[in-house]
Coordinates of C-alpha atoms and ligand atoms in Angstrom, one line a residue:
M1 CA 45.8 30.2 -184.2
I2 CA 48.4 29.6 -186.6
Y3 CA 48.2 33.2 -188.0
R4 CA 48.4 34.6 -184.5
V5 CA 51.6 32.6 -184.0
I6 CA 52.9 34.0 -187.3
G7 CA 52.0 37.4 -186.2
I8 CA 53.7 37.2 -182.8
T9 CA 56.7 35.9 -184.5
F10 CA 56.9 38.8 -187.0
L11 CA 56.4 41.3 -184.2
L12 CA 59.2 39.7 -182.2
I13 CA 61.7 40.0 -185.3
Q14 CA 60.6 43.5 -186.0
L15 CA 61.4 44.3 -182.4
C16 CA 64.5 42.6 -182.4
I17 CA 66.0 44.0 -185.6
G18 CA 64.2 47.6 -185.2
A19 CA 63.0 47.6 -188.8
P20 CA 59.3 47.4 -189.9
I21 CA 58.6 44.0 -191.5
E22 CA 55.4 43.4 -193.4
M23 CA 53.1 41.0 -191.9
P24 CA 51.8 38.4 -194.4
K25 CA 48.4 38.3 -195.2
K26 CA 45.8 36.7 -197.6
R27 CA 45.0 38.7 -200.6
F28 CA 43.0 38.6 -203.7
P29 CA 44.8 37.3 -206.7
T30 CA 46.4 39.8 -209.0
A31 CA 46.6 37.3 -211.9
I32 CA 44.4 34.3 -212.7
I33 CA 45.2 31.5 -215.2
V34 CA 41.5 31.2 -216.6
G35 CA 42.2 28.6 -219.0
V36 CA 42.1 26.7 -221.2
K37 CA 41.1 23.3 -219.8
K38 CA 43.7 20.6 -220.9
A39 CA 46.1 23.1 -222.5
G40 CA 49.0 22.8 -220.0
T41 CA 47.6 25.1 -217.1
R42 CA 48.9 22.9 -214.4
A43 CA 52.4 22.8 -215.9
L44 CA 52.3 26.5 -216.5
L45 CA 51.3 27.1 -212.6
E46 CA 54.0 24.7 -211.3
F47 CA 56.7 26.2 -213.4
L48 CA 55.9 29.6 -212.4
R49 CA 56.0 28.8 -208.8
L50 CA 59.9 28.2 -209.5
N51 CA 59.8 32.0 -209.0
P52 CA 59.8 32.7 -205.1
H53 CA 57.5 35.5 -205.5
V54 CA 54.6 33.4 -207.2
K55 CA 52.2 32.1 -204.5
A56 CA 49.2 30.2 -205.4
P57 CA 46.4 27.8 -203.9
G58 CA 47.2 24.3 -204.4
P59 CA 43.6 23.0 -205.8
E60 CA 41.5 24.8 -208.3
V61 CA 39.3 27.4 -206.4
H62 CA 36.5 27.6 -209.0
F63 CA 35.2 30.7 -207.2
F64 CA 33.8 32.7 -210.3
D65 CA 32.0 29.7 -211.7
K66 CA 30.8 27.0 -209.3
N67 CA 31.4 28.5 -205.6
F68 CA 30.5 32.3 -206.4
H69 CA 27.5 31.8 -203.9
K70 CA 30.3 31.2 -201.0
G71 CA 31.2 35.0 -201.1
L72 CA 34.3 36.9 -201.4
E73 CA 35.6 36.4 -198.0
W74 CA 35.4 32.7 -198.7
Y75 CA 37.5 33.5 -201.9
R76 CA 40.0 35.4 -200.0
E77 CA 40.4 32.6 -197.4
Q78 CA 41.4 30.1 -200.2
M79 CA 44.4 32.4 -200.9
P80 CA 48.0 31.9 -199.6
L81 CA 49.8 34.2 -197.1
T82 CA 51.6 36.9 -199.0
T83 CA 53.5 40.1 -198.6
S84 CA 53.2 43.1 -201.0
D85 CA 56.3 41.8 -202.9
D86 CA 54.6 38.5 -204.0
V87 CA 52.2 37.9 -206.8
T88 CA 49.1 35.8 -205.9
I89 CA 47.8 33.8 -208.6
E90 CA 44.7 31.6 -208.9
K91 CA 44.1 28.9 -211.6
S92 CA 40.7 27.7 -212.5
P93 CA 40.7 26.5 -216.2
A94 CA 36.9 26.4 -216.5
Y95 CA 36.5 29.9 -216.1
F96 CA 37.7 30.5 -219.8
H97 CA 34.5 29.1 -221.1
S98 CA 32.3 30.3 -218.1
K99 CA 29.6 32.8 -219.1
N100 CA 30.0 34.5 -215.9
A101 CA 33.7 34.4 -215.0
P102 CA 34.9 37.5 -217.0
E103 CA 32.3 39.9 -215.8
R104 CA 32.6 38.8 -212.0
I105 CA 36.4 39.1 -212.1
K106 CA 36.2 42.7 -213.5
A107 CA 33.7 43.4 -211.0
L108 CA 36.2 42.3 -208.2
N109 CA 39.3 43.9 -209.8
P110 CA 39.3 45.2 -213.4
N111 CA 43.1 45.4 -213.3
T112 CA 43.3 41.5 -212.9
K113 CA 45.9 40.0 -215.0
I114 CA 44.4 37.1 -217.3
I115 CA 46.4 34.4 -218.3
I116 CA 45.3 32.0 -221.0
V117 CA 47.0 28.8 -222.2
V118 CA 46.0 27.6 -225.6
R119 CA 47.1 24.5 -227.7
D120 CA 46.1 23.1 -230.7
P121 CA 42.3 22.4 -230.0
I122 CA 42.3 18.9 -231.7
T123 CA 44.8 17.8 -229.1
R124 CA 43.1 19.7 -226.5
A125 CA 39.8 17.9 -227.4
I126 CA 41.4 14.4 -227.4
S127 CA 43.0 15.3 -224.0
D128 CA 39.7 16.4 -222.7
Y129 CA 38.0 13.1 -223.9
T130 CA 41.0 11.0 -222.3
Q131 CA 40.5 12.7 -219.1
A132 CA 36.5 12.1 -219.2
S133 CA 36.9 8.3 -220.2
S134 CA 39.4 7.9 -217.4
K135 CA 36.8 9.3 -214.9
R136 CA 34.1 7.3 -216.4
K137 CA 36.0 4.0 -216.4
R138 CA 34.0 2.7 -213.5
L139 CA 30.5 3.8 -214.9
G140 CA 31.1 1.9 -218.0
L141 CA 33.0 2.7 -221.4
M142 CA 32.3 6.0 -223.2
P143 CA 31.8 5.8 -227.0
S144 CA 35.1 6.2 -228.9
F145 CA 36.4 9.7 -229.5
E146 CA 35.7 9.2 -233.1
D147 CA 32.1 8.4 -232.4
M148 CA 31.6 11.4 -230.0
A149 CA 33.5 14.0 -232.4
V150 CA 31.8 13.0 -235.6
G151 CA 29.3 10.2 -235.1
D152 CA 25.7 10.0 -234.5
C153 CA 25.3 12.2 -231.4
A154 CA 21.6 11.4 -230.8
V155 CA 22.9 8.2 -229.3
W156 CA 24.8 10.0 -226.4
L157 CA 24.6 13.9 -226.5
K158 CA 21.2 14.9 -225.0
A159 CA 21.4 18.7 -225.8
N160 CA 22.7 20.3 -229.1
C161 CA 22.3 17.2 -231.0
S162 CA 21.2 19.3 -234.3
S163 CA 24.6 21.3 -233.9
K164 CA 26.6 19.4 -236.6
V165 CA 28.9 21.8 -238.3
R166 CA 31.1 20.6 -241.2
G167 CA 30.4 17.0 -240.0
V168 CA 31.5 17.6 -236.4
N169 CA 29.5 17.5 -233.2
A170 CA 30.2 21.1 -232.5
G171 CA 27.9 20.9 -229.3
W172 CA 30.1 18.5 -227.6
G173 CA 31.9 20.3 -224.9
A174 CA 35.2 18.8 -225.9
I175 CA 34.9 20.4 -229.3
R176 CA 33.2 23.7 -228.2
I177 CA 35.9 24.8 -225.7
G178 CA 38.3 24.7 -228.6
V179 CA 36.4 27.2 -230.7
Y180 CA 38.6 29.7 -228.8
H181 CA 37.3 32.9 -230.4
K182 CA 33.7 32.5 -229.0
H183 CA 35.1 32.5 -225.5
M184 CA 38.1 35.1 -226.1
K185 CA 35.4 37.5 -227.4
R186 CA 33.7 37.6 -223.7
W187 CA 37.3 38.3 -222.1
L188 CA 38.1 41.1 -224.6
E189 CA 34.6 42.6 -223.8
H190 CA 35.7 42.8 -220.2
F191 CA 39.6 43.4 -220.1
P192 CA 42.0 45.3 -222.1
F193 CA 44.0 43.4 -224.3
E194 CA 47.2 44.3 -222.7
N195 CA 45.9 42.6 -219.4
I196 CA 45.6 39.4 -221.2
H197 CA 48.7 37.1 -221.6
L198 CA 48.4 34.1 -224.2
V199 CA 50.8 31.2 -223.4
D200 CA 51.4 28.8 -226.2
G201 CA 50.9 25.3 -224.5
E202 CA 52.7 23.5 -227.5
Q203 CA 55.9 25.7 -226.7
L204 CA 55.3 25.2 -223.0
I205 CA 56.2 21.6 -223.7
K206 CA 59.1 22.2 -226.2
S207 CA 60.5 25.1 -224.4
P208 CA 59.0 25.7 -221.0
A209 CA 61.7 28.3 -219.8
H210 CA 60.7 30.5 -222.7
E211 CA 57.1 30.6 -222.0
V212 CA 57.5 30.9 -218.2
S213 CA 60.0 33.7 -218.6
A214 CA 57.5 35.7 -220.7
T215 CA 54.7 35.2 -218.2
E216 CA 56.9 36.3 -215.4
R217 CA 57.5 39.4 -217.3
F218 CA 53.8 39.9 -218.0
L219 CA 53.2 39.5 -214.2
G220 CA 55.7 42.4 -213.6
L221 CA 58.4 40.1 -211.9
K222 CA 62.1 39.7 -212.8
P223 CA 62.4 36.5 -214.9
T224 CA 64.2 33.9 -212.6
V225 CA 63.1 30.8 -214.5
K226 CA 65.9 29.4 -216.8
P227 CA 66.3 26.3 -219.0
S228 CA 68.5 24.6 -216.6
N229 CA 65.6 24.6 -214.1
F230 CA 64.0 21.8 -216.2
G231 CA 64.6 18.2 -217.5
V232 CA 62.4 15.7 -219.4
D233 CA 60.6 12.8 -218.1
P234 CA 62.1 9.7 -219.7
V235 CA 58.7 7.9 -220.1
K236 CA 56.4 10.6 -220.8
K237 CA 58.6 13.0 -222.5
F238 CA 57.1 16.0 -221.0
P239 CA 59.2 18.6 -219.2
C240 CA 59.7 18.3 -215.3
V241 CA 61.3 20.7 -212.7
R242 CA 65.0 19.8 -212.0
R243 CA 65.4 20.2 -208.4
S244 CA 68.7 21.6 -206.7
D245 CA 69.6 18.1 -206.1
G246 CA 69.2 17.1 -209.8
E247 CA 66.3 15.1 -209.0
L248 CA 63.2 15.6 -211.6
H249 CA 59.9 16.4 -210.1
C250 CA 57.1 15.6 -212.7
L251 CA 53.5 16.6 -212.9
G252 CA 51.3 13.6 -211.4
K253 CA 49.8 10.7 -213.3
T254 CA 46.7 12.6 -214.5
K255 CA 49.0 14.9 -216.6
G256 CA 50.6 13.7 -219.8
R257 CA 48.3 10.5 -220.3
P258 CA 48.5 8.4 -223.3
H259 CA 46.0 9.6 -226.0
P260 CA 43.8 7.1 -228.0
D261 CA 44.6 6.9 -231.6
V262 CA 42.3 8.7 -233.8
R263 CA 41.6 7.6 -237.5
P264 CA 43.2 10.0 -240.0
E265 CA 39.9 10.7 -241.7
V266 CA 38.4 12.0 -238.5
L267 CA 41.5 14.1 -237.7
E268 CA 40.9 15.6 -241.3
M269 CA 37.2 16.5 -240.4
L270 CA 38.5 18.1 -237.3
K271 CA 41.0 20.1 -239.1
D272 CA 38.4 21.3 -241.6
F273 CA 36.2 22.2 -238.7
Y274 CA 38.9 24.2 -236.6
V275 CA 40.9 25.8 -239.4
P276 CA 38.3 28.7 -240.0
E277 CA 37.6 29.0 -236.2
N278 CA 41.3 29.2 -235.4
Q279 CA 41.6 32.0 -238.1
K280 CA 39.0 34.0 -236.4
F281 CA 40.9 33.6 -233.2
F282 CA 44.2 34.6 -234.6
Q283 CA 42.6 37.8 -236.2
M284 CA 41.0 38.4 -232.8
I285 CA 44.3 38.3 -230.9
N286 CA 46.4 39.4 -233.8
R287 CA 48.9 36.7 -233.3
R288 CA 49.1 33.2 -235.2
F289 CA 49.8 29.9 -233.6
F290 CA 51.4 27.2 -235.7
W291 CA 49.0 24.2 -235.0
D292 CA 48.1 21.3 -237.2
S293 CA 44.6 22.8 -237.5
Ligands
A3P301 P1 47.4 15.0 -221.2 O1 47.4 14.6 -219.9 O2 46.1 14.6 -222.1 O3 48.7 14.7 -222.3 P2 45.8 20.9 -217.8 O4 46.7 21.0 -216.7 O5 45.5 22.3 -218.3 O6 44.8 20.1 -217.6 O7 46.7 20.4 -219.1 C1 47.0 18.9 -219.0 C2 47.9 18.7 -220.3 O8 49.0 19.5 -220.1 C3 48.3 17.4 -220.6 O9 47.4 16.6 -221.2 C4 49.6 17.4 -221.3 O10 49.5 17.3 -222.5 C5 50.1 19.0 -221.0 N1 51.3 19.3 -220.4 C6 52.0 20.3 -220.7 N2 53.1 20.3 -220.0 C7 53.2 19.3 -219.3 C8 54.2 18.7 -218.4 N3 55.2 19.2 -218.3 N4 53.7 17.6 -217.9 C9 52.6 16.8 -218.2 N5 51.6 17.4 -218.9 C10 51.9 18.5 -219.6

């Protein structure tokens, strides 16, 4: 019904001004933020939306991993109405570590632009744990981050318990997702490097306009996002969008949560674990990120 009303409105405008006007329609995304979970993917999408040509569905669609059986028309239906001047972006951060997503996205459109936000995998793992433990509060407390990362996994990790690497439970999802080169390899097998844009999740916090402008350019859009579009949340200290009336619009309470303190010796073990993995990732992408690990 709503689309019929929009259609008739457009037709009337067209008749009035005598020039052809393009009718908005739902299209498959031209770009997808595929990950990485807990690296700042929501912040990136919200900041990109400052550009009037960026259109995105509100919730994560999870088509290429969980909802693939629902079919392509279901997927298209989740997308916003756009004209050909717009860029439709979808964000589902679990695609990054999904075995099927790269192949399925390529099958739909091999020219899809792939956006990946990466951050220090240790911070990412702690963030992942913080989110999981906040969800588990009602079910009873989870073991501490330290126990899960380097403790006796037989107590809680059903699978991959034999997979301690350099003392770290490398089979635990929160750790495994941060071994970026293993997942990146799959994306590079399916997409040319120039179709993949990496966003530095740490810089997205320190200097959001810089990372957003680079992403606008990658999307083929004229950069419109500027430092003056941002302010800093006085409590959480994360960047927020400054609206035209000067008010700050920050991400919700599930973003920018306080993290648990992690014992220094556990952080050292994680560093020893991730440094060689990060090196492989940097070699693969021919770029270095300046993380603690
Ligand atoms: P924490 O809540 O653990 O701090 P994602 O959106 O991919 O799930 O990532 C969430 C993380 O984005 C947050 O994890 C936070 O560290 C980071 N982040 C980056 N920019 C942010 C912002 N402007 N506001 C809130 N969190 C932001």
